[in-house]
CSV table of C-alpha atoms in Angstrom, one decimal:
chain,number,residue,atom,x,y,z
E,1,UNK,CA,110.8,209.1,57.2
E,2,UNK,CA,107.7,207.6,58.7
E,3,UNK,CA,106.3,206.9,55.3
E,4,UNK,CA,109.4,205.0,54.3
E,5,UNK,CA,109.3,203.0,57.5
E,6,UNK,CA,105.6,202.3,56.9
E,7,UNK,CA,106.2,201.3,53.3
E,8,UNK,CA,109.1,199.1,54.3
E,9,UNK,CA,107.0,197.4,56.9
E,10,UNK,CA,104.2,196.9,54.4
E,11,UNK,CA,106.7,195.4,52.0
E,12,UNK,CA,107.9,193.0,54.7
E,13,UNK,CA,104.3,192.0,55.5
E,14,UNK,CA,103.5,191.4,51.9
E,15,UNK,CA,106.6,189.2,51.5
E,16,UNK,CA,105.7,187.3,54.6
E,17,UNK,CA,102.2,186.8,53.3
E,18,UNK,CA,103.4,185.5,50.0
E,19,UNK,CA,105.8,183.1,51.7
E,20,UNK,CA,103.1,181.7,54.1
E,21,UNK,CA,100.6,181.2,51.4
E,22,UNK,CA,103.1,179.1,49.4
E,23,UNK,CA,103.8,177.2,52.6
E,24,UNK,CA,100.1,176.7,53.3
E,25,UNK,CA,99.6,175.1,49.8
E,26,UNK,CA,102.5,172.8,50.5
E,27,UNK,CA,101.2,172.0,54.0
E,28,UNK,CA,97.7,171.2,52.5
E,29,UNK,CA,99.2,168.7,50.1
E,30,UNK,CA,101.2,166.9,52.7
E,31,UNK,CA,98.2,166.8,55.0
E,32,UNK,CA,96.1,165.1,52.3
E,33,UNK,CA,98.8,162.6,51.6
E,34,UNK,CA,99.0,161.8,55.3
E,35,UNK,CA,95.2,161.4,55.5
E,36,UNK,CA,95.2,159.2,52.4
E,37,UNK,CA,98.0,157.0,53.9
E,38,UNK,CA,96.1,156.6,57.2
E,39,UNK,CA,92.9,155.6,55.3
E,40,UNK,CA,94.9,153.0,53.3
E,41,UNK,CA,96.5,151.5,56.4
E,42,UNK,CA,93.1,151.3,58.2
E,43,UNK,CA,91.5,149.6,55.1
E,44,UNK,CA,94.4,147.1,54.9
E,45,UNK,CA,94.0,146.2,58.5
E,46,UNK,CA,90.2,145.8,58.2
E,47,UNK,CA,90.6,143.7,55.0
E,48,UNK,CA,93.0,141.4,56.8
E,49,UNK,CA,90.8,141.1,59.8
E,50,UNK,CA,87.8,140.2,57.7
E,51,UNK,CA,89.8,137.5,55.7
E,52,UNK,CA,91.4,135.9,58.8
E,53,UNK,CA,90.0,132.4,59.2
E,54,UNK,CA,89.3,131.5,62.8
E,55,UNK,CA,91.5,128.7,64.2
E,56,UNK,CA,90.3,125.4,65.6
E,57,UNK,CA,90.9,126.7,69.1
E,58,UNK,CA,88.8,129.8,68.4
E,59,UNK,CA,86.0,127.7,66.9
E,60,UNK,CA,85.9,125.5,69.9
E,61,UNK,CA,85.9,128.5,72.2
E,62,UNK,CA,83.1,130.1,70.2
E,63,UNK,CA,81.0,126.9,70.4
E,64,UNK,CA,81.5,126.5,74.1
E,65,UNK,CA,80.6,130.1,74.9
E,66,UNK,CA,77.4,130.1,72.9
E,67,UNK,CA,75.9,127.1,74.7
E,68,UNK,CA,73.5,128.0,77.4
E,69,UNK,CA,74.0,126.5,80.9
E,70,UNK,CA,71.0,125.7,83.1
E,71,UNK,CA,72.2,127.0,86.4
E,72,UNK,CA,68.9,126.4,88.2
E,73,UNK,CA,69.2,122.7,87.4
E,74,UNK,CA,72.8,122.7,88.6
E,75,UNK,CA,71.8,124.3,91.9
E,76,UNK,CA,68.8,122.0,92.3
E,77,UNK,CA,71.0,118.9,91.5
E,78,UNK,CA,73.6,120.0,94.0
E,79,UNK,CA,71.1,119.5,96.9
E,80,UNK,CA,68.4,117.2,95.6
E,81,UNK,CA,69.9,114.7,93.2
E,82,UNK,CA,71.2,112.2,95.7
E,83,UNK,CA,67.8,111.5,97.3
E,84,UNK,CA,66.0,111.1,93.9
E,85,UNK,CA,68.8,108.9,92.6
E,86,UNK,CA,68.5,106.6,95.6
E,87,UNK,CA,64.7,106.3,95.1
E,88,UNK,CA,65.1,105.6,91.4
E,89,UNK,CA,67.8,102.9,91.6
E,90,UNK,CA,65.7,101.2,94.3
E,91,UNK,CA,62.5,101.2,92.3
E,92,UNK,CA,63.9,100.7,88.8
E,93,UNK,CA,66.5,98.0,89.3
E,94,UNK,CA,66.2,95.3,86.5
E,95,UNK,CA,66.2,92.5,89.1
E,96,UNK,CA,62.7,93.7,90.2
E,97,UNK,CA,61.4,92.8,86.7
E,98,UNK,CA,63.3,89.5,86.2
E,99,UNK,CA,60.1,87.5,85.4
E,100,UNK,CA,59.1,89.7,82.5
E,101,UNK,CA,61.8,90.0,79.7
E,102,UNK,CA,60.1,93.0,78.1
E,103,UNK,CA,59.9,95.1,81.3
E,104,UNK,CA,63.4,93.8,82.3
E,105,UNK,CA,64.8,95.3,79.1
E,106,UNK,CA,63.1,98.6,79.7
E,107,UNK,CA,64.3,98.7,83.3
E,108,UNK,CA,67.8,97.8,82.3
E,109,UNK,CA,67.9,100.8,79.8
E,110,UNK,CA,66.4,103.1,82.4
E,111,UNK,CA,68.8,101.9,85.1
E,112,UNK,CA,71.8,102.7,82.8
E,113,UNK,CA,70.4,106.2,82.2
E,114,UNK,CA,69.8,106.7,85.9
E,115,UNK,CA,73.5,105.9,86.7
E,116,UNK,CA,74.7,108.1,83.8
E,117,UNK,CA,72.6,111.0,85.0
E,118,UNK,CA,73.3,110.6,88.7
E,119,UNK,CA,73.8,114.3,89.3
E,120,UNK,CA,71.2,115.7,86.9
E,121,UNK,CA,67.8,116.3,88.6
E,122,UNK,CA,66.1,117.4,85.4
E,123,UNK,CA,67.0,114.2,83.6
E,124,UNK,CA,66.2,112.1,86.6
E,125,UNK,CA,62.7,113.6,86.8
E,126,UNK,CA,62.2,112.7,83.2
E,127,UNK,CA,63.4,109.2,83.8
E,128,UNK,CA,61.0,108.9,86.8
E,129,UNK,CA,58.1,109.9,84.6
E,130,UNK,CA,59.2,107.4,82.0
E,131,UNK,CA,59.4,104.7,84.6
E,132,UNK,CA,56.0,105.5,85.9
E,133,UNK,CA,54.5,105.2,82.4
E,134,UNK,CA,56.4,102.2,81.1
E,135,UNK,CA,57.1,100.1,84.2
E,136,UNK,CA,53.9,101.2,86.1
E,137,UNK,CA,55.9,102.0,89.2
E,138,UNK,CA,54.1,103.8,92.0
E,139,UNK,CA,56.5,106.4,93.5
H,1,UNK,CA,100.6,141.2,63.2
H,2,UNK,CA,98.2,144.2,63.8
H,3,UNK,CA,95.1,142.1,63.1
H,4,UNK,CA,96.3,139.4,65.5
H,5,UNK,CA,96.9,142.0,68.3
H,6,UNK,CA,93.6,143.6,67.6
H,7,UNK,CA,91.8,140.3,67.8
H,8,UNK,CA,93.6,139.5,71.0
H,9,UNK,CA,92.4,142.8,72.5
H,10,UNK,CA,88.8,142.2,71.4
H,11,UNK,CA,88.9,138.6,72.8
H,12,UNK,CA,90.2,139.8,76.1
H,13,UNK,CA,87.3,142.2,76.5
H,14,UNK,CA,84.8,139.7,75.3
H,15,UNK,CA,86.1,137.0,77.7
H,16,UNK,CA,85.9,139.4,80.6
H,17,UNK,CA,82.3,140.2,79.7
H,18,UNK,CA,81.4,136.5,79.4
H,19,UNK,CA,83.1,135.6,82.7
H,20,UNK,CA,81.1,138.3,84.5
H,21,UNK,CA,77.9,137.2,82.8
H,22,UNK,CA,78.5,133.6,83.9
H,23,UNK,CA,79.2,134.6,87.5
H,24,UNK,CA,76.1,136.8,87.6
H,25,UNK,CA,73.9,134.1,86.1
H,26,UNK,CA,75.1,131.5,88.7
H,27,UNK,CA,74.6,133.9,91.6
H,28,UNK,CA,71.1,134.9,90.4
H,29,UNK,CA,70.0,131.2,90.0
H,30,UNK,CA,71.5,130.4,93.5
H,31,UNK,CA,69.7,133.3,95.0
H,32,UNK,CA,66.3,132.3,93.5
H,33,UNK,CA,66.8,128.7,94.5
H,34,UNK,CA,67.5,129.7,98.1
H,35,UNK,CA,64.5,132.1,98.2
H,36,UNK,CA,62.2,129.4,96.8
H,37,UNK,CA,63.4,126.8,99.2
H,38,UNK,CA,64.9,124.5,96.6
H,39,UNK,CA,68.4,125.0,98.1
H,40,UNK,CA,68.9,125.0,101.9
H,41,UNK,CA,72.1,127.1,101.6
H,42,UNK,CA,72.8,130.2,99.7
H,43,UNK,CA,75.7,129.6,97.3
H,44,UNK,CA,77.7,132.4,95.8
H,45,UNK,CA,80.4,132.2,93.2
H,46,UNK,CA,83.3,134.6,92.5
H,47,UNK,CA,86.5,134.7,90.6
H,48,UNK,CA,89.5,133.7,92.7
H,49,UNK,CA,93.3,133.5,92.3
H,50,UNK,CA,93.3,129.8,91.4
H,51,UNK,CA,96.1,127.3,91.4
H,52,UNK,CA,99.0,128.1,89.0
H,53,UNK,CA,100.0,124.4,88.6
H,54,UNK,CA,96.5,123.7,87.1
H,55,UNK,CA,97.2,126.0,84.1
H,56,UNK,CA,96.1,124.9,80.6
H,57,UNK,CA,96.2,126.5,77.1
H,58,UNK,CA,93.0,128.5,77.6
H,59,UNK,CA,94.0,129.7,81.1
H,60,UNK,CA,93.9,133.4,81.9
H,61,UNK,CA,97.0,135.1,82.9
H,62,UNK,CA,95.6,136.0,86.4
H,63,UNK,CA,92.6,134.9,88.5
H,64,UNK,CA,91.9,131.5,87.2
H,65,UNK,CA,89.9,130.1,90.1
H,66,UNK,CA,86.1,129.7,90.1
H,67,UNK,CA,85.2,129.7,93.7
H,68,UNK,CA,81.8,128.7,95.1
H,69,UNK,CA,81.1,129.5,98.7
H,70,UNK,CA,78.2,128.6,101.0
H,71,UNK,CA,77.0,131.8,102.7
H,72,UNK,CA,74.0,131.3,104.8
H,73,UNK,CA,71.5,128.7,105.8
H,74,UNK,CA,72.8,125.4,107.3
H,75,UNK,CA,76.5,124.5,107.2
H,76,UNK,CA,77.6,122.2,104.4
H,77,UNK,CA,79.2,118.9,105.2
H,78,UNK,CA,82.3,117.7,103.5
H,79,UNK,CA,80.3,115.2,101.5
H,80,UNK,CA,78.0,117.9,100.3
H,81,UNK,CA,80.8,120.1,99.2
H,82,UNK,CA,82.3,117.2,97.2
H,83,UNK,CA,78.8,116.4,95.7
H,84,UNK,CA,78.4,120.0,94.5
H,85,UNK,CA,81.8,119.7,92.8
H,86,UNK,CA,80.7,116.5,91.2
H,87,UNK,CA,77.5,118.0,89.9
H,88,UNK,CA,79.4,120.9,88.3
H,89,UNK,CA,82.1,118.7,86.8
H,90,UNK,CA,79.5,116.2,85.4
H,91,UNK,CA,77.9,119.1,83.5
H,92,UNK,CA,79.9,119.0,80.3
H,93,UNK,CA,78.6,122.3,79.0
H,94,UNK,CA,79.4,124.2,82.1
H,95,UNK,CA,82.9,122.7,82.6
H,96,UNK,CA,83.8,123.3,78.9
H,97,UNK,CA,82.6,126.9,79.3
H,98,UNK,CA,84.7,127.4,82.4
H,99,UNK,CA,87.8,126.0,80.7
H,100,UNK,CA,87.5,128.1,77.5
H,101,UNK,CA,86.8,131.3,79.5
H,102,UNK,CA,90.2,130.9,81.2
H,103,UNK,CA,89.4,129.2,84.5
H,104,UNK,CA,91.5,126.2,85.5
H,105,UNK,CA,90.6,125.7,89.1
H,106,UNK,CA,87.2,124.9,90.7
H,107,UNK,CA,87.0,125.6,94.4
H,108,UNK,CA,84.2,125.0,96.8
H,109,UNK,CA,84.2,126.2,100.4
H,110,UNK,CA,81.9,126.0,103.4
H,111,UNK,CA,80.8,129.2,105.1
H,112,UNK,CA,83.0,128.9,108.1
H,113,UNK,CA,86.2,128.6,105.9
H,114,UNK,CA,87.5,125.6,107.8
H,115,UNK,CA,87.7,123.4,104.8
H,116,UNK,CA,87.1,123.4,101.1
H,117,UNK,CA,87.8,121.3,98.0
H,118,UNK,CA,89.6,122.1,94.8
H,119,UNK,CA,89.6,120.4,91.4
H,120,UNK,CA,91.8,120.8,88.3
H,121,UNK,CA,89.3,121.5,85.4
H,122,UNK,CA,91.4,120.1,82.6
H,123,UNK,CA,91.2,116.6,84.1
H,124,UNK,CA,87.5,116.6,83.2
H,125,UNK,CA,87.5,118.0,79.7
H,126,UNK,CA,90.0,116.5,77.1
H,127,UNK,CA,91.9,119.4,75.6
H,128,UNK,CA,93.4,118.8,72.2
H,129,UNK,CA,97.0,120.0,71.6
H,130,UNK,CA,96.4,123.2,69.7
H,131,UNK,CA,99.3,125.0,68.1
H,132,UNK,CA,99.6,128.5,69.3
H,133,UNK,CA,99.1,130.8,66.3
């Protein structure tokens, strides 16, 4: 009796084993198909990303972000540009060189640059140096 | 559709990083200028709520204000506050960068908080009418 029960159990186990091994093969195939589909989708997305042309808005954004800003000049200009501007417009006014047309032309050009760069200390310092060399002004 | 969403996510993270970098650079320069005696007042910038009516096409969804506050040293006068604003707005590179990184409001405040000034950034940089893609 025990032997038949044991044999019966063994037969059931063998049947189960054969069923699960068939299922495992099927499972493996579907798993590989799913993996292949996932890889294809990822590749399609990457391909589309690479081929997307940036819009004008994105190009302008990229250009603006990549430019370096001189913060030390901005902070310096915030507190020190007014004084330097006043000194320069006083000394470099074209009317002070009315007798000499050559110097008058240079002073006129420099004066325009001074008014355009009223709030930029770095550029005002450069103009001051230029005025010292070309107009022989003693600051 | 997926590539657009993916690019938007990447842009959002990149913009956040660039904004933090800009704020850090400003604060570092302001600190060094104050320590070296170039600036009589310590300025500090931070991201603020901003003004919703100043929105433009690059504006962030939230926190679109670029606030500069004077912290220590002597008190700033109203004229000085306006002058600081003019200096920033006359710098095309900085203003353009503020606009494309999502800011639409420039705010400058004195240390006592009694008054401050505010500017709409898009008034200082011409923005073409881009079609949203």
